[in-house]
Amino acid sequence: MIFTSYDFLIFFLIVFCLYWLARRRQWQNILLLAASYVFYGWIHPWYAALLGLSTLADFGLALGISRHKTRSRLYLTLSLLLNLGILAAFKYYNFFSDSLVAALAGLNIHADALLVNVLFPAGLSFYTLKKLAYILDVSRGDLEPTRDLVGFALFVGFFPQINAGPIDRAQKLLPQIQSDRVWKAEYFYSAWPMLVMGFFKKIVIADTVRVFVDRVYSLKEPTGFLLLAATLGFTLQILADFTAYTDLARALARLFGFDTSENFRSPYSALTPTDFWNRWHITLSNWLRDYVFFPLRRALLRANLPRGLTDAIPPLVTMFVSGLWHGAGWTYVVWGLYFGVLIVLYQLLGMGGAWKPANKFTQAIAWLVMFALIVVSFAIFRSPSLGWLGSVLANGAFLGPRDHVVTAVVTLSLIGFYAAPLFIKSAFDKYFAPDSIWHTLYYVGAVIATLAYLNTSSPDFIYFQF
Amino acid sequence: MRSFLRFLLVLLVTLAALTAYLPRRYGTPWPEEPGPRFDNGIRSAHTRVIQERGVKLVLVGDSVLEQGVDEAALSEALALPAHAIAVPGSTSAFWYLILKNVILQAEPRPATVVLLFRDTILTLPNFHVRGGYINELDQFATAREEVVQERAYLNFMNPLEKAALSYLPLYRNGQQFKERTEERVRNLLPGVFFSCNAECVARADATVYHVENLRPEFVHEALAGDEDFLFTRDAMDFDALIEESFLPEIIRIARENDVQLILVHERTQIFPSVEAEPKALRAYKQKLSEYLNANNIPLIDFSYDPRLPESYFVDILHMNAEGKALFTQLLAEALQPYLHP
């Protein structure tokens, strides 16, 4: 089920009414859990079965880690194997089966049966990270495992978050799940602007811009100018799409009385790569920082490796993992490594995490350079293959014939047009109070545009595929 | 709370104003019927061709027909004037309208109509009827097409959508609003910097995005993705779909007008062999065959014809020049017994 569908609207209204009628926390949790499994298994019921079984396993393993200290490593290893195994099997099977069949064919062995496409369960990458964080925190002694199976299952499968995050930690969500919740009007008052913006960004901006972007990336050899225009479009599309999903997820959670994490903080105003990852998909960045970057860095420091290596390896490995997490394909791997290399280079230039520009001019230059680097990263991310991108950059003309220039200008115009509402919103947020008449007018305009652009079928959110 | 109430008030006033203004602006009634708005114009060029050439056999289908059958070669092989009406992307809703409003309007009428289809397309009335397809469909529709409205649209609308289409002109006219806005944005800068008007922009667009400039993998994925609609569990449930589809209507109007209807299942490369075909699709095809048999409609099946291997195809659906020549010949041979018994 997707948030912009009619099915979801009916589903949500029923769950919302029953939830607040239930009053008792235990009933509310059971209802939300049941609703989450219905939501998740709506199209493919086996998605819900997989979620349920892996949740049960991790619930038991976490209790085992806490109760049997001597076997805690065994239980932790089992959990890691289970979670990473399922993730790898579903995420990378198709990627590797193609290569394997091709290699076997070279040896005259026909293994076409391996080419059966495995359907990737939406949200698996997200809830796996939630469970891994929980298990790792329990094994480190940072978190007492819960004995409340319903609460734990709800933390893992909470439907506003299950498909694309935010990847909230147990420390944030479990205490809320285990507290009494009574309806307050403020839940609605804080949720409605996020609902308006979520639908507006998804329906009016992301879904519309996607069409222009996809057309250029479907070409055999677009000109450099056309590719630049489309990549700027993708930079807008991915932000609008992902922030829309996060806004909707946070608003829906709020309507059930939950406070969930912020996932974006003006990411395109970042001045350095580290700054970008502190603003972009924040809950994923924090996860990678806490469970990949820091442990790796500590291990390298303990091994007394040279400073250069202890500084360079953690960001490279962390961003490599980030790339792999985003998808099975060389474009994602290179995209991750690209950011890893950028972080190392910026550190070498003395522009690491704590860097602040000396003046406005430096700030403007740093922003311009960083924004250009972000756009380049999204060209890698969106390309159908590295070979295609290399060929376009190496062989293609930048401007090309007049028709191509005109088409690139048209693409840029449309992207500028659809980017304008986000600039205006940023300016309003900066210069006017949230309850100003300007915000009211903006939200009214957003609803009007959404109604005009509304379509009964809306493509899946980009991040569902990760 | 205050800011929400203010928002709600301004929103309601704006919506009321637009609801009053837009029907006047576009000259439409309020409330409206929830289906799409068709005009009375029909693309009549095909009707004229059928009349002027005294066409005896009309082929109807989508781009697979366009790229798979050579009209002149087929006419020669069959020794009778044949005419192909191939509308890229068309589906059963189009074919029903083409039969009713184009072919049967010709005088004299052709004796035979051959309908080329694949898989479950004949019983999926809502396939390719929304978005840009509405304008295409309008080319073959009169202002009142109750069967199309009901089977292709109303049966698939939820109550909220029906209400929005009837009572909310903003929602109803959204497509026009979006297209007009984008057209202005699209044409502004090329006009200023390159003296390129709307026509010039459209020409540039058509040149750049010509199908020959597209990545073959993209075309393959796009086609396969689109075809997925034909193989969902619901789409392969023949019994649940047949009565609400266009097929019974197509058969009925052909019979009432004394036109022989022949169905031809196209050869495609969606499934490499009959063994790779989903079981549910096999069951569907069996039921379709029985249904056609019960209605005395001949079915010529090229589904997995080994004489048309993959080498004759440019993608999963369309044939190359050699494939077209061979398929035309095979089709002529297969049609012969029905035309000259």
mmCIF file of N, CA and C in Angstrom, chain A residues 117-226:
data_model
loop_
_atom_site.group_PDB
_atom_site.id
_atom_site.type_symbol
_atom_site.label_atom_id
_atom_site.label_comp_id
_atom_site.label_asym_id
_atom_site.label_seq_id
_atom_site.Cartn_x
_atom_site.Cartn_y
_atom_site.Cartn_z
ATOM 1 N N ASN A 117 13.681 -14.141 -11.344
ATOM 2 C CA ASN A 117 13.853 -12.888 -10.618
ATOM 3 C C ASN A 117 13.213 -12.962 -9.237
ATOM 4 N N VAL A 118 13.998 -12.615 -8.231
ATOM 5 C CA VAL A 118 13.488 -12.624 -6.864
ATOM 6 C C VAL A 118 12.958 -11.227 -6.565
ATOM 7 N N LEU A 119 11.716 -11.171 -6.107
ATOM 8 C CA LEU A 119 11.090 -9.884 -5.818
ATOM 9 C C LEU A 119 11.608 -9.359 -4.490
ATOM 10 N N PHE A 120 12.133 -8.146 -4.507
ATOM 11 C CA PHE A 120 12.705 -7.586 -3.279
ATOM 12 C C PHE A 120 11.595 -7.007 -2.410
ATOM 13 N N PRO A 121 11.482 -7.461 -1.157
ATOM 14 C CA PRO A 121 10.420 -6.910 -0.306
ATOM 15 C C PRO A 121 10.709 -5.455 0.053
ATOM 16 N N ALA A 122 9.779 -4.581 -0.295
ATOM 17 C CA ALA A 122 9.950 -3.158 0.007
ATOM 18 C C ALA A 122 10.198 -2.994 1.497
ATOM 19 N N GLY A 123 11.105 -2.110 1.842
ATOM 20 C CA GLY A 123 11.313 -1.791 3.253
ATOM 21 C C GLY A 123 12.248 -2.724 3.999
ATOM 22 N N LEU A 124 12.644 -3.846 3.341
ATOM 23 C CA LEU A 124 13.517 -4.804 4.029
ATOM 24 C C LEU A 124 14.814 -4.136 4.519
ATOM 25 N N SER A 125 15.394 -3.279 3.677
ATOM 26 C CA SER A 125 16.649 -2.604 4.057
ATOM 27 C C SER A 125 16.444 -1.747 5.296
ATOM 28 N N PHE A 126 15.256 -1.175 5.409
ATOM 29 C CA PHE A 126 15.011 -0.244 6.522
ATOM 30 C C PHE A 126 14.773 -0.989 7.827
ATOM 31 N N TYR A 127 13.882 -1.993 7.793
ATOM 32 C CA TYR A 127 13.605 -2.642 9.081
ATOM 33 C C TYR A 127 14.762 -3.540 9.520
ATOM 34 N N THR A 128 15.578 -3.981 8.546
ATOM 35 C CA THR A 128 16.767 -4.762 8.932
ATOM 36 C C THR A 128 17.719 -3.882 9.739
ATOM 37 N N LEU A 129 17.903 -2.641 9.315
ATOM 38 C CA LEU A 129 18.797 -1.741 10.063
ATOM 39 C C LEU A 129 18.251 -1.463 11.461
ATOM 40 N N LYS A 130 16.930 -1.344 11.571
ATOM 41 C CA LYS A 130 16.325 -1.117 12.892
ATOM 42 C C LYS A 130 16.650 -2.282 13.819
ATOM 43 N N LYS A 131 16.456 -3.511 13.300
ATOM 44 C CA LYS A 131 16.678 -4.697 14.128
ATOM 45 C C LYS A 131 18.161 -4.856 14.453
ATOM 46 N N LEU A 132 19.027 -4.565 13.471
ATOM 47 C CA LEU A 132 20.466 -4.689 13.720
ATOM 48 C C LEU A 132 20.910 -3.720 14.813
ATOM 49 N N ALA A 133 20.409 -2.494 14.757
ATOM 50 C CA ALA A 133 20.772 -1.506 15.776
ATOM 51 C C ALA A 133 20.351 -2.007 17.160
ATOM 52 N N TYR A 134 19.162 -2.597 17.212
ATOM 53 C CA TYR A 134 18.630 -3.096 18.487
ATOM 54 C C TYR A 134 19.530 -4.219 19.028
ATOM 55 N N ILE A 135 19.830 -5.184 18.174
ATOM 56 C CA ILE A 135 20.644 -6.335 18.588
ATOM 57 C C ILE A 135 22.051 -5.876 19.012
ATOM 58 N N LEU A 136 22.636 -4.987 18.222
ATOM 59 C CA LEU A 136 23.999 -4.522 18.541
ATOM 60 C C LEU A 136 24.003 -3.748 19.855
ATOM 61 N N ASP A 137 22.971 -2.921 20.069
ATOM 62 C CA ASP A 137 22.900 -2.163 21.320
ATOM 63 C C ASP A 137 22.716 -3.097 22.512
ATOM 64 N N VAL A 138 21.904 -4.144 22.325
ATOM 65 C CA VAL A 138 21.712 -5.118 23.416
ATOM 66 C C VAL A 138 23.031 -5.833 23.701
ATOM 67 N N SER A 139 23.727 -6.239 22.639
ATOM 68 C CA SER A 139 24.977 -6.991 22.850
ATOM 69 C C SER A 139 26.060 -6.116 23.490
ATOM 70 N N ARG A 140 26.002 -4.808 23.214
ATOM 71 C CA ARG A 140 26.995 -3.910 23.829
ATOM 72 C C ARG A 140 26.612 -3.543 25.260
ATOM 73 N N GLY A 141 25.411 -3.897 25.644
ATOM 74 C CA GLY A 141 24.942 -3.534 26.985
ATOM 75 C C GLY A 141 24.387 -2.120 27.043
ATOM 76 N N ASP A 142 24.192 -1.490 25.889
ATOM 77 C CA ASP A 142 23.648 -0.127 25.858
ATOM 78 C C ASP A 142 22.128 -0.113 26.005
ATOM 79 N N LEU A 143 21.523 -1.288 25.843
ATOM 80 C CA LEU A 143 20.059 -1.350 25.840
ATOM 81 C C LEU A 143 19.606 -2.644 26.497
ATOM 82 N N GLU A 144 18.628 -2.529 27.371
ATOM 83 C CA GLU A 144 18.039 -3.712 28.006
ATOM 84 C C GLU A 144 16.999 -4.265 27.032
ATOM 85 N N PRO A 145 17.089 -5.565 26.661
ATOM 86 C CA PRO A 145 16.106 -6.070 25.688
ATOM 87 C C PRO A 145 14.702 -6.066 26.274
ATOM 88 N N THR A 146 13.755 -5.776 25.426
ATOM 89 C CA THR A 146 12.374 -5.737 25.902
ATOM 90 C C THR A 146 11.795 -7.157 25.982
ATOM 91 N N ARG A 147 10.903 -7.343 26.935
ATOM 92 C CA ARG A 147 10.206 -8.633 27.025
ATOM 93 C C ARG A 147 8.793 -8.515 26.454
ATOM 94 N N ASP A 148 8.535 -7.383 25.881
ATOM 95 C CA ASP A 148 7.208 -7.109 25.303
ATOM 96 C C ASP A 148 7.266 -7.403 23.795
ATOM 97 N N LEU A 149 6.809 -8.597 23.431
ATOM 98 C CA LEU A 149 6.905 -9.013 22.019
ATOM 99 C C LEU A 149 6.097 -8.098 21.105
ATOM 100 N N VAL A 150 4.893 -7.734 21.557
ATOM 101 C CA VAL A 150 4.049 -6.866 20.723
ATOM 102 C C VAL A 150 4.746 -5.522 20.518
ATOM 103 N N GLY A 151 5.304 -4.990 21.601
ATOM 104 C CA GLY A 151 5.990 -3.697 21.511
ATOM 105 C C GLY A 151 7.176 -3.769 20.566
ATOM 106 N N PHE A 152 7.961 -4.859 20.676
ATOM 107 C CA PHE A 152 9.134 -5.000 19.816
ATOM 108 C C PHE A 152 8.715 -5.145 18.359
ATOM 109 N N ALA A 153 7.697 -6.001 18.134
ATOM 110 C CA ALA A 153 7.230 -6.207 16.751
ATOM 111 C C ALA A 153 6.689 -4.908 16.173
ATOM 112 N N LEU A 154 6.066 -4.105 17.019
ATOM 113 C CA LEU A 154 5.535 -2.822 16.534
ATOM 114 C C LEU A 154 6.679 -1.849 16.227
ATOM 115 N N PHE A 155 7.708 -1.865 17.060
ATOM 116 C CA PHE A 155 8.878 -1.021 16.802
ATOM 117 C C PHE A 155 9.481 -1.364 15.433
ATOM 118 N N VAL A 156 9.576 -2.655 15.131
ATOM 119 C CA VAL A 156 10.181 -3.079 13.854
ATOM 120 C C VAL A 156 9.235 -2.790 12.680
ATOM 121 N N GLY A 157 7.949 -3.095 12.890
ATOM 122 C CA GLY A 157 7.039 -3.060 11.735
ATOM 123 C C GLY A 157 6.118 -1.854 11.658
ATOM 124 N N PHE A 158 6.318 -0.867 12.498
ATOM 125 C CA PHE A 158 5.439 0.319 12.572
ATOM 126 C C PHE A 158 5.161 0.863 11.159
ATOM 127 N N PHE A 159 3.910 0.806 10.711
ATOM 128 C CA PHE A 159 3.658 0.989 9.276
ATOM 129 C C PHE A 159 4.024 2.357 8.688
ATOM 130 N N PRO A 160 3.928 3.468 9.438
ATOM 131 C CA PRO A 160 4.352 4.709 8.777
ATOM 132 C C PRO A 160 5.838 4.681 8.384
ATOM 133 N N GLN A 161 6.639 3.880 9.094
ATOM 134 C CA GLN A 161 8.084 3.890 8.851
ATOM 135 C C GLN A 161 8.584 2.715 8.035
ATOM 136 N N ILE A 162 7.766 1.674 7.893
ATOM 137 C CA ILE A 162 8.367 0.412 7.448
ATOM 138 C C ILE A 162 8.919 0.455 6.027
ATOM 139 N N ASN A 163 8.307 1.217 5.159
ATOM 140 C CA ASN A 163 8.765 1.171 3.768
ATOM 141 C C ASN A 163 10.002 2.011 3.481
ATOM 142 N N ALA A 164 10.161 3.127 4.146
ATOM 143 C CA ALA A 164 11.324 3.972 3.829
ATOM 144 C C ALA A 164 11.774 4.822 5.016
ATOM 145 N N GLY A 165 11.609 4.301 6.205
ATOM 146 C CA GLY A 165 12.129 5.022 7.364
ATOM 147 C C GLY A 165 11.239 6.163 7.804
ATOM 148 N N PRO A 166 11.693 7.062 8.654
ATOM 149 C CA PRO A 166 13.034 7.154 9.235
ATOM 150 C C PRO A 166 13.398 5.897 10.050
ATOM 151 N N ILE A 167 14.724 5.628 10.091
ATOM 152 C CA ILE A 167 15.211 4.439 10.789
ATOM 153 C C ILE A 167 15.394 4.804 12.261
ATOM 154 N N ASP A 168 14.279 4.816 12.982
ATOM 155 C CA ASP A 168 14.366 5.202 14.397
ATOM 156 C C ASP A 168 14.971 4.089 15.236
ATOM 157 N N ARG A 169 15.650 4.505 16.309
ATOM 158 C CA ARG A 169 16.260 3.525 17.208
ATOM 159 C C ARG A 169 15.227 3.077 18.246
ATOM 160 N N ALA A 170 15.507 1.913 18.814
ATOM 161 C CA ALA A 170 14.620 1.390 19.868
ATOM 162 C C ALA A 170 14.561 2.370 21.041
ATOM 163 N N GLN A 171 15.704 3.017 21.338
ATOM 164 C CA GLN A 171 15.743 3.947 22.481
ATOM 165 C C GLN A 171 14.742 5.087 22.298
ATOM 166 N N LYS A 172 14.443 5.434 21.047
ATOM 167 C CA LYS A 172 13.515 6.536 20.807
ATOM 168 C C LYS A 172 12.063 6.037 20.713
ATOM 169 N N LEU A 173 11.867 4.929 20.010
ATOM 170 C CA LEU A 173 10.498 4.511 19.716
ATOM 171 C C LEU A 173 9.883 3.590 20.775
ATOM 172 N N LEU A 174 10.699 2.661 21.309
ATOM 173 C CA LEU A 174 10.130 1.690 22.272
ATOM 174 C C LEU A 174 9.521 2.356 23.506
ATOM 175 N N PRO A 175 10.206 3.345 24.124
ATOM 176 C CA PRO A 175 9.573 3.980 25.290
ATOM 177 C C PRO A 175 8.236 4.628 24.939
ATOM 178 N N GLN A 176 8.118 5.149 23.727
ATOM 179 C CA GLN A 176 6.842 5.747 23.318
ATOM 180 C C GLN A 176 5.779 4.665 23.142
ATOM 181 N N ILE A 177 6.217 3.520 22.570
ATOM 182 C CA ILE A 177 5.274 2.408 22.368
ATOM 183 C C ILE A 177 4.783 1.892 23.727
ATOM 184 N N GLN A 178 5.667 1.937 24.698
ATOM 185 C CA GLN A 178 5.320 1.378 26.014
ATOM 186 C C GLN A 178 4.716 2.411 26.967
ATOM 187 N N SER A 179 4.423 3.608 26.434
ATOM 188 C CA SER A 179 3.774 4.632 27.276
ATOM 189 C C SER A 179 2.304 4.764 26.867
ATOM 190 N N ASP A 180 1.506 5.265 27.808
ATOM 191 C CA ASP A 180 0.090 5.497 27.503
ATOM 192 C C ASP A 180 -0.043 6.691 26.563
ATOM 193 N N ARG A 181 -0.963 6.583 25.637
ATOM 194 C CA ARG A 181 -1.167 7.677 24.680
ATOM 195 C C ARG A 181 -2.642 8.079 24.667
ATOM 196 N N VAL A 182 -2.864 9.356 24.860
ATOM 197 C CA VAL A 182 -4.226 9.890 24.855
ATOM 198 C C VAL A 182 -4.286 10.945 23.750
ATOM 199 N N TRP A 183 -5.388 10.968 23.033
ATOM 200 C CA TRP A 183 -5.505 11.913 21.908
ATOM 201 C C TRP A 183 -5.344 13.356 22.368
ATOM 202 N N LYS A 184 -4.515 14.091 21.632
ATOM 203 C CA LYS A 184 -4.377 15.532 21.877
ATOM 204 C C LYS A 184 -4.505 16.227 20.525
ATOM 205 N N ALA A 185 -5.184 17.360 20.551
ATOM 206 C CA ALA A 185 -5.385 18.099 19.290
ATOM 207 C C ALA A 185 -4.053 18.526 18.697
ATOM 208 N N GLU A 186 -3.060 18.733 19.535
ATOM 209 C CA GLU A 186 -1.761 19.197 19.028
ATOM 210 C C GLU A 186 -1.128 18.161 18.076
ATOM 211 N N TYR A 187 -1.503 16.873 18.224
ATOM 212 C CA TYR A 187 -0.990 15.879 17.273
ATOM 213 C C TYR A 187 -1.406 16.278 15.859
ATOM 214 N N PHE A 188 -2.672 16.640 15.715
ATOM 215 C CA PHE A 188 -3.165 17.009 14.390
ATOM 216 C C PHE A 188 -2.542 18.328 13.922
ATOM 217 N N TYR A 189 -2.452 19.291 14.834
ATOM 218 C CA TYR A 189 -1.931 20.600 14.422
ATOM 219 C C TYR A 189 -0.466 20.542 13.997
ATOM 220 N N SER A 190 0.290 19.605 14.566
ATOM 221 C CA SER A 190 1.672 19.499 14.099
ATOM 222 C C SER A 190 1.780 18.598 12.865
ATOM 223 N N ALA A 191 0.760 17.768 12.632
ATOM 224 C CA ALA A 191 0.840 16.825 11.500
ATOM 225 C C ALA A 191 0.371 17.438 10.173
ATOM 226 N N TRP A 192 -0.654 18.320 10.214
ATOM 227 C CA TRP A 192 -1.256 18.714 8.930
ATOM 228 C C TRP A 192 -0.301 19.443 7.978
ATOM 229 N N PRO A 193 0.598 20.332 8.470
ATOM 230 C CA PRO A 193 1.505 20.940 7.474
ATOM 231 C C PRO A 193 2.408 19.900 6.805
ATOM 232 N N MET A 194 2.797 18.868 7.569
ATOM 233 C CA MET A 194 3.652 17.826 6.976
ATOM 234 C C MET A 194 2.856 17.013 5.951
ATOM 235 N N LEU A 195 1.574 16.781 6.247
ATOM 236 C CA LEU A 195 0.738 16.054 5.282
ATOM 237 C C LEU A 195 0.592 16.849 3.989
ATOM 238 N N VAL A 196 0.316 18.144 4.135
ATOM 239 C CA VAL A 196 0.158 19.003 2.946
ATOM 240 C C VAL A 196 1.442 19.000 2.123
ATOM 241 N N MET A 197 2.566 19.210 2.792
ATOM 242 C CA MET A 197 3.846 19.276 2.073
ATOM 243 C C MET A 197 4.217 17.917 1.485
ATOM 244 N N GLY A 198 3.924 16.847 2.214
ATOM 245 C CA GLY A 198 4.253 15.505 1.728
ATOM 246 C C GLY A 198 3.532 15.201 0.426
ATOM 247 N N PHE A 199 2.219 15.419 0.425
ATOM 248 C CA PHE A 199 1.448 15.140 -0.804
ATOM 249 C C PHE A 199 1.865 16.087 -1.936
ATOM 250 N N PHE A 200 2.092 17.344 -1.602
ATOM 251 C CA PHE A 200 2.464 18.331 -2.623
ATOM 252 C C PHE A 200 3.806 17.957 -3.278
ATOM 253 N N LYS A 201 4.791 17.653 -2.443
ATOM 254 C CA LYS A 201 6.118 17.355 -2.992
ATOM 255 C C LYS A 201 6.102 16.059 -3.808
ATOM 256 N N LYS A 202 5.329 15.095 -3.341
ATOM 257 C CA LYS A 202 5.281 13.817 -4.062
ATOM 258 C C LYS A 202 4.504 13.953 -5.373
ATOM 259 N N ILE A 203 3.273 14.479 -5.274
ATOM 260 C CA ILE A 203 2.376 14.454 -6.440
ATOM 261 C C ILE A 203 2.728 15.545 -7.447
ATOM 262 N N VAL A 204 2.997 16.736 -6.954
ATOM 263 C CA VAL A 204 3.210 17.851 -7.895
ATOM 264 C C VAL A 204 4.667 17.903 -8.370
ATOM 265 N N ILE A 205 5.616 17.724 -7.458
ATOM 266 C CA ILE A 205 7.017 17.918 -7.866
ATOM 267 C C ILE A 205 7.672 16.598 -8.304
ATOM 268 N N ALA A 206 7.804 15.659 -7.371
ATOM 269 C CA ALA A 206 8.615 14.460 -7.669
ATOM 270 C C ALA A 206 8.072 13.675 -8.858
ATOM 271 N N ASP A 207 6.771 13.390 -8.846
ATOM 272 C CA ASP A 207 6.210 12.563 -9.924
ATOM 273 C C ASP A 207 6.252 13.266 -11.271
ATOM 274 N N THR A 208 6.181 14.581 -11.264
ATOM 275 C CA THR A 208 6.201 15.324 -12.531
ATOM 276 C C THR A 208 7.627 15.420 -13.063
ATOM 277 N N VAL A 209 8.552 15.783 -12.191
ATOM 278 C CA VAL A 209 9.943 15.941 -12.629
ATOM 279 C C VAL A 209 10.521 14.596 -13.081
ATOM 280 N N ARG A 210 10.076 13.532 -12.437
ATOM 281 C CA ARG A 210 10.561 12.182 -12.784
ATOM 282 C C ARG A 210 10.424 11.907 -14.287
ATOM 283 N N VAL A 211 9.333 12.387 -14.863
ATOM 284 C CA VAL A 211 9.081 12.116 -16.280
ATOM 285 C C VAL A 211 10.171 12.759 -17.152
ATOM 286 N N PHE A 212 10.525 14.022 -16.836
ATOM 287 C CA PHE A 212 11.561 14.705 -17.654
ATOM 288 C C PHE A 212 12.918 14.018 -17.475
ATOM 289 N N VAL A 213 13.191 13.631 -16.242
ATOM 290 C CA VAL A 213 14.486 13.014 -15.931
ATOM 291 C C VAL A 213 14.602 11.660 -16.635
ATOM 292 N N ASP A 214 13.561 10.846 -16.492
ATOM 293 C CA ASP A 214 13.598 9.496 -17.071
ATOM 294 C C ASP A 214 13.790 9.545 -18.585
ATOM 295 N N ARG A 215 13.204 10.537 -19.216
ATOM 296 C CA ARG A 215 13.315 10.614 -20.676
ATOM 297 C C ARG A 215 14.775 10.795 -21.082
ATOM 298 N N VAL A 216 15.484 11.688 -20.400
ATOM 299 C CA VAL A 216 16.884 11.935 -20.773
ATOM 300 C C VAL A 216 17.733 10.701 -20.476
ATOM 301 N N TYR A 217 17.499 10.087 -19.321
ATOM 302 C CA TYR A 217 18.295 8.907 -18.968
ATOM 303 C C TYR A 217 17.898 7.673 -19.788
ATOM 304 N N SER A 218 16.863 7.802 -20.618
ATOM 305 C CA SER A 218 16.507 6.675 -21.488
ATOM 306 C C SER A 218 17.227 6.777 -22.835
ATOM 307 N N LEU A 219 17.940 7.893 -23.055
ATOM 308 C CA LEU A 219 18.602 8.093 -24.350
ATOM 309 C C LEU A 219 19.900 7.290 -24.434
ATOM 310 N N LYS A 220 20.244 6.926 -25.671
ATOM 311 C CA LYS A 220 21.510 6.210 -25.867
ATOM 312 C C LYS A 220 22.676 7.122 -25.528
ATOM 313 N N GLU A 221 22.634 8.341 -26.051
ATOM 314 C CA GLU A 221 23.754 9.241 -25.822
ATOM 315 C C GLU A 221 23.282 10.696 -25.760
ATOM 316 N N PRO A 222 22.795 11.129 -24.607
ATOM 317 C CA PRO A 222 22.386 12.534 -24.512
ATOM 318 C C PRO A 222 23.613 13.444 -24.532
ATOM 319 N N THR A 223 23.402 14.691 -24.907
ATOM 320 C CA THR A 223 24.518 15.640 -24.854
ATOM 321 C C THR A 223 24.816 15.957 -23.392
ATOM 322 N N GLY A 224 26.006 16.521 -23.166
ATOM 323 C CA GLY A 224 26.391 16.867 -21.791
ATOM 324 C C GLY A 224 25.410 17.850 -21.164
ATOM 325 N N PHE A 225 24.953 18.807 -21.968
ATOM 326 C CA PHE A 225 24.036 19.837 -21.471
ATOM 327 C C PHE A 225 22.703 19.205 -21.060
ATOM 328 N N LEU A 226 22.231 18.292 -21.877
ATOM 329 C CA LEU A 226 20.960 17.621 -21.580
ATOM 330 C C LEU A 226 21.108 16.753 -20.331
#
